[in-house]
Short mmCIF file of C-alpha atoms in Angstrom, two decimals:
data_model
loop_
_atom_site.label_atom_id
_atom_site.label_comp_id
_atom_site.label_asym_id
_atom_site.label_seq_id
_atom_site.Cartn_x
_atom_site.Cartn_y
_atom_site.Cartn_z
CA UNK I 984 -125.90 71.62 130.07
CA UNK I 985 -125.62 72.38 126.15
CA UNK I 986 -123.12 75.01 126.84
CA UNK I 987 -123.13 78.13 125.15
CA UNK I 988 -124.69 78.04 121.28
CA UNK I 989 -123.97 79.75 118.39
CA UNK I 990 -125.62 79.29 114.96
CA UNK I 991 -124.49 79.27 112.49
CA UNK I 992 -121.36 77.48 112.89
CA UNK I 993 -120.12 78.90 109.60
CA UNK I 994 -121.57 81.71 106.94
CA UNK I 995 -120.55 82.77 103.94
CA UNK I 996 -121.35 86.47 102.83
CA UNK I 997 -120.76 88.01 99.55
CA UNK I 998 -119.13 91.83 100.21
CA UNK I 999 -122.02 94.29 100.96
CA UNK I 1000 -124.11 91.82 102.60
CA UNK I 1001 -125.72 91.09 105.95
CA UNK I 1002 -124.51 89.07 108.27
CA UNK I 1003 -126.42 87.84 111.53
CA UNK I 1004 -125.09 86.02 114.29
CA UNK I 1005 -126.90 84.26 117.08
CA UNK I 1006 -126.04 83.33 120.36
CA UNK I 1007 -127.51 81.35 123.05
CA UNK I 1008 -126.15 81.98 126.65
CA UNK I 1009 -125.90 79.21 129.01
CA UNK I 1010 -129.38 79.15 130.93
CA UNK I 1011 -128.78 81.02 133.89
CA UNK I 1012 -125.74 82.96 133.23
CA UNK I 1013 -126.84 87.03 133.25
CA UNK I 1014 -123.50 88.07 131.29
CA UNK I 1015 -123.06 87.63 127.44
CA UNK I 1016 -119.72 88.95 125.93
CA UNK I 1017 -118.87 88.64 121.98
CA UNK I 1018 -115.58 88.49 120.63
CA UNK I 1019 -113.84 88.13 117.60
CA UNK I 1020 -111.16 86.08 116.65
CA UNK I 1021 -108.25 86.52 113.66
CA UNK I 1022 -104.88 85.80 113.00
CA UNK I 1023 -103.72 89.23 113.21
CA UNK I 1024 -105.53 90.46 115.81
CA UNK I 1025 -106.50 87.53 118.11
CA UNK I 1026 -108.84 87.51 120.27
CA UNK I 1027 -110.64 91.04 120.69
CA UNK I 1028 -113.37 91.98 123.10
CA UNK I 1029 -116.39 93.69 121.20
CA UNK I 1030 -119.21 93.96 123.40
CA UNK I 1031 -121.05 92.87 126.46
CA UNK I 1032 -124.52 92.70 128.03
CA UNK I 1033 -125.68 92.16 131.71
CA UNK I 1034 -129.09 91.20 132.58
CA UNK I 1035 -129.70 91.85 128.33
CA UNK I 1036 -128.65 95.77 129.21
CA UNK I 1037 -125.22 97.30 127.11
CA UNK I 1038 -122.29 97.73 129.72
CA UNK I 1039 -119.41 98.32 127.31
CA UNK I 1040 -119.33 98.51 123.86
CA UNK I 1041 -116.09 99.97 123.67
CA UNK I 1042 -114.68 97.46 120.54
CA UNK I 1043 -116.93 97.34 118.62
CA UNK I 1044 -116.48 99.52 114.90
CA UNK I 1045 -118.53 102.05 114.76
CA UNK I 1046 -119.75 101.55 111.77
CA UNK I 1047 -121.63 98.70 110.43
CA UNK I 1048 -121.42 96.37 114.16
CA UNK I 1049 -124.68 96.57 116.27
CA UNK I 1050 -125.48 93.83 118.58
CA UNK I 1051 -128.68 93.57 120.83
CA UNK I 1052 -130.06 91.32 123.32
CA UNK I 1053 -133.68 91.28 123.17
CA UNK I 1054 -134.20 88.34 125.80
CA UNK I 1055 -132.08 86.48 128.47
CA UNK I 1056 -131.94 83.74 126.08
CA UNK I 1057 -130.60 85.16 123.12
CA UNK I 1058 -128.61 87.69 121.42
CA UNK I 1059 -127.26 88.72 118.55
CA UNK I 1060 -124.67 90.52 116.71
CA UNK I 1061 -125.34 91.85 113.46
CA UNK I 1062 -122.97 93.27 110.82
CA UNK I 1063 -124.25 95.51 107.89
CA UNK I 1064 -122.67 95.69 104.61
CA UNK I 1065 -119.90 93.08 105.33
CA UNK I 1066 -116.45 93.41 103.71
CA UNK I 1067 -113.54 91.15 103.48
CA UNK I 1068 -111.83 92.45 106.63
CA UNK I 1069 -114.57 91.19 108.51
CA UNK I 1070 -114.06 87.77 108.12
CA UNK I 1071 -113.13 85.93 110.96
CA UNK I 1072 -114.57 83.96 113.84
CA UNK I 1073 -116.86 85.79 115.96
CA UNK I 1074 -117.24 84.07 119.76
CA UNK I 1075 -119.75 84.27 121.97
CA UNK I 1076 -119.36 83.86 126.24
CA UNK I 1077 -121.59 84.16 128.83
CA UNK I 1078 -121.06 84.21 132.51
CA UNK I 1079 -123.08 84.32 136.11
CA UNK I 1080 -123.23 87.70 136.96
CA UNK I 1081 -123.81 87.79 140.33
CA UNK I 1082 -122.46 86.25 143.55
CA UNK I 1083 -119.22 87.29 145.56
CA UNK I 1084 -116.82 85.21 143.78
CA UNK I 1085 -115.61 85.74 140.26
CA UNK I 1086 -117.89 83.90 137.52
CA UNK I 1087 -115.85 82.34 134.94
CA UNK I 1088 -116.54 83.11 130.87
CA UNK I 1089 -117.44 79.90 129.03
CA UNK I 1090 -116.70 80.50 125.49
CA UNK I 1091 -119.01 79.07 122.55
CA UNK I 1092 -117.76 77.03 119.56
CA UNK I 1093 -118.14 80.35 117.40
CA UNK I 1094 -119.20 81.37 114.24
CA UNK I 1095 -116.73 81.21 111.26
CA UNK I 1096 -117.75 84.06 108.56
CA UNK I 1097 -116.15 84.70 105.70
CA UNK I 1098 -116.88 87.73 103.33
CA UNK I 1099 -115.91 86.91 99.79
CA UNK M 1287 -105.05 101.72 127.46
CA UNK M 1288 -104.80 98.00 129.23
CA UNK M 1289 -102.84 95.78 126.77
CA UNK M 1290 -101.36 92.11 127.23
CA UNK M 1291 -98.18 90.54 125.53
CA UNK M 1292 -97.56 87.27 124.99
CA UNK M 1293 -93.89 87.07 123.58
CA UNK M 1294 -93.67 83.40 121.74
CA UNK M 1295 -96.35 83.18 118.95
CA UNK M 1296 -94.94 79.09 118.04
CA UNK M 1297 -93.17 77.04 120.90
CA UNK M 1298 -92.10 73.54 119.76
CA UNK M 1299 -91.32 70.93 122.37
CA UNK M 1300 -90.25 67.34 122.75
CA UNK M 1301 -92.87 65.51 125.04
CA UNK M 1302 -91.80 65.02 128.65
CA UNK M 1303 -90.04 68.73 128.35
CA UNK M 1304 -90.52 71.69 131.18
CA UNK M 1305 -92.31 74.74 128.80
CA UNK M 1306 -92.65 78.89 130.09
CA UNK M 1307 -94.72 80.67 128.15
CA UNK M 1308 -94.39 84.56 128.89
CA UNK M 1309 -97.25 86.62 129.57
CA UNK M 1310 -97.06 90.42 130.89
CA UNK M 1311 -99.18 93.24 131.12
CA UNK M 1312 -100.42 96.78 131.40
CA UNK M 1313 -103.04 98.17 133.38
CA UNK M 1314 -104.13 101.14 135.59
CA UNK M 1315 -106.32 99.25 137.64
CA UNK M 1316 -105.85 95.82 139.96
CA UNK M 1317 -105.22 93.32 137.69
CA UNK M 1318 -106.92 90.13 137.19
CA UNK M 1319 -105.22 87.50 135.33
CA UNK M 1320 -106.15 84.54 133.45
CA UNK M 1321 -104.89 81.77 131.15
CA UNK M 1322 -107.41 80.27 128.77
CA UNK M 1323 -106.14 77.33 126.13
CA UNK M 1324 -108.10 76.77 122.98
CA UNK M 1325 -107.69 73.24 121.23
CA UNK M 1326 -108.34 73.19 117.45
CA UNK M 1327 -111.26 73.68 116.04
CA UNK M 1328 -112.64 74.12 120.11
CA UNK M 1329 -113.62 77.35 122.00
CA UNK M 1330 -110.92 78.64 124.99
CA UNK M 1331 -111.86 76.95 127.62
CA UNK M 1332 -110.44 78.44 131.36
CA UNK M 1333 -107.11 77.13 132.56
CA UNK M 1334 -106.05 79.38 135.59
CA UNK M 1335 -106.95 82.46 136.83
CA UNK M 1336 -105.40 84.93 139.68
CA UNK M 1337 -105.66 88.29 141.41
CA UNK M 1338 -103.52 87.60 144.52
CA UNK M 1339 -99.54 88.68 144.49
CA UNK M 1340 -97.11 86.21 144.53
CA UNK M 1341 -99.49 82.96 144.74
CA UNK M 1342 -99.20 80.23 142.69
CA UNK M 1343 -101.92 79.00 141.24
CA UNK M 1344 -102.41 75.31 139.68
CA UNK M 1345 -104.54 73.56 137.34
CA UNK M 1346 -104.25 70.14 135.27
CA UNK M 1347 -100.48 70.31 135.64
CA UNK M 1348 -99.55 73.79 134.70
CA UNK M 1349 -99.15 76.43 136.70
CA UNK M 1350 -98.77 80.57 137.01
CA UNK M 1351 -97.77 83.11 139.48
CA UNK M 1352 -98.96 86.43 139.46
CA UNK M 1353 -96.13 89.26 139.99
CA UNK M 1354 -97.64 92.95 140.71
CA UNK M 1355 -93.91 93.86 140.54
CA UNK M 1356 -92.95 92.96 137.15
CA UNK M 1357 -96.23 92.85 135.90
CA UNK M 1358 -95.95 89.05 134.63
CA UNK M 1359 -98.55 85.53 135.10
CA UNK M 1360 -95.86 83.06 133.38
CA UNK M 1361 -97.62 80.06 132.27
CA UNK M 1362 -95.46 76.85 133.26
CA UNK M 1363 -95.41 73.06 133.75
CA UNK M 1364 -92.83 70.59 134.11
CA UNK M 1365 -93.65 68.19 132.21
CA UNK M 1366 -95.58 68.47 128.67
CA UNK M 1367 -97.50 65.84 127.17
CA UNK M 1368 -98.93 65.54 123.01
CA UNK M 1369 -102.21 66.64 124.17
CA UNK M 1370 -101.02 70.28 125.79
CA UNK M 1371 -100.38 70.77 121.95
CA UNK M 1372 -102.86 73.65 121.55
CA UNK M 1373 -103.29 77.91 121.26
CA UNK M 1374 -102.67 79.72 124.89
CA UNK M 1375 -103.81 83.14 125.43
CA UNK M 1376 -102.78 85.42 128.47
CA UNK M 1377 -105.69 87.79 129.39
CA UNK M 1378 -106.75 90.50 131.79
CA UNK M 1379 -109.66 91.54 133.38
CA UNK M 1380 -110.94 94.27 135.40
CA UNK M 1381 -113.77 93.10 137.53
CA UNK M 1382 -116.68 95.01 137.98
CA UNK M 1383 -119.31 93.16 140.48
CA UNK M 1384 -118.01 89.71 139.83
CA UNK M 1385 -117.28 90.00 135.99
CA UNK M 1386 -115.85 92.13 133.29
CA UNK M 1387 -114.34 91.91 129.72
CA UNK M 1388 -111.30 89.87 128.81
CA UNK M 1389 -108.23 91.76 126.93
CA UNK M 1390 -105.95 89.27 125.44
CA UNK M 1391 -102.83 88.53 124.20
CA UNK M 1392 -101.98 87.53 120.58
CA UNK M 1393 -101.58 83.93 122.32
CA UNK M 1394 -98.81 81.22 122.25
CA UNK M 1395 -98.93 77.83 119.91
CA UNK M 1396 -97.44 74.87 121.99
CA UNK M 1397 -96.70 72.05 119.92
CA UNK M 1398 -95.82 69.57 121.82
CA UNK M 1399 -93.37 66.57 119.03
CA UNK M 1400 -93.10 62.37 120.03
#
């Protein structure tokens, strides 16, 4: 079991660019969550996906953020014209999503981005 | 909205010591409660987890009891040791099916000194 996967493990992004971030669930697991990670803020919920469908987007900006799951294998989380508040590290989880008994959140290593 | 506080951002300890981090919360709905510890440079991993009142719950020495009452899951052991050095963050959870999103606290640093 490789765990969950996220590539890259760092990127660099000069302000006003793209930024896209992949994860890789853990085979199996029907729930992928994305978080992101600072100083300041901690550790704040963004988005999640069950069976690749949006349940809640609720932190997500509303400007800028999307993030899609085209497959059960993948998803992403794309940020348009980054700026220098969005650096910080961006985690992805995924859990089972079905069964009686409450399916744990394994967190990947993350993806470090800094906007210069 | 749902919010979690974690009051100690740096807790410095002499190995061997008993450590309490504080955790409490806010929430309209049951509340599920979890611990997760993140080493450096590593991804939070799951160190306890509760939704029954007033049961303490265990896990690689430390140990939490969720209290409805005063809306608190206190992380504790009685011992520390060099390698609990690492970030703690308090989180809650409302459970949909089986699963749900995590709101976190700011989390606690332990270091744990010789």
């Amino acid at each position: 079991n490789a765990g969950v996967i996220q590539t890259p493990r760092h990127k660099v992004t000069g302000k006003g660019q793209e930024a896209t971030l992949w994860c890789e669930p853990i085979s199996g697991h029907s729930a992928v969550f994305w978080y992101r990670q600072t100083i300041v803020q901690g550790l704040e919920f963004l988005t999640y996906f069950r069976n690749q469908a949006p349940i809640d987007d609720s932190g997500m900006p509303k400007e800028r953020f999307s993030a899609q799951m085209p497959n059960q294998s993948h998803s992403t989380l794309k940020i348009q014209s980054t700026q220098p508040q969005d650096s910080a590290v961006y985690l992805c989880a995924s859990s089972l999503a079905s069964g009686g008994n409450y399916a744990e959140q394994f967190f990947g290593p993350g993806t470090r981005l800094t906007v210069l | 909205g749902d919010s979690v506080t974690q009051t100690e951002g740096l807790v410095t300890l002499t190995k061997g010591l008993p450590v309490m981090l504080n955790c409490t919360y806010q929430t309209t709905y049951s509340p599920f409660l979890f611990w997760y510890v993140q080493h450096l440079n590593e991804a939070p991993k799951l160190l306890l987890k509760s939704s029954t009142d007033n049961k303490r719950t265990e896990h690689q020495g430390f140990y939490a009891t969720l209290h409805k009452s005063s809306s608190s899951f206190h992380l504790q052991k009685s011992s520390v040791q060099l390698s609990d050095s690492a970030l703690y963050f308090c989180a809650l959870s409302e459970i949909t099916g089986n699963t749900g999103k995590l709101i976190f606290g700011l989390g606690t640093t332990l270091q744990v000194q010789p």
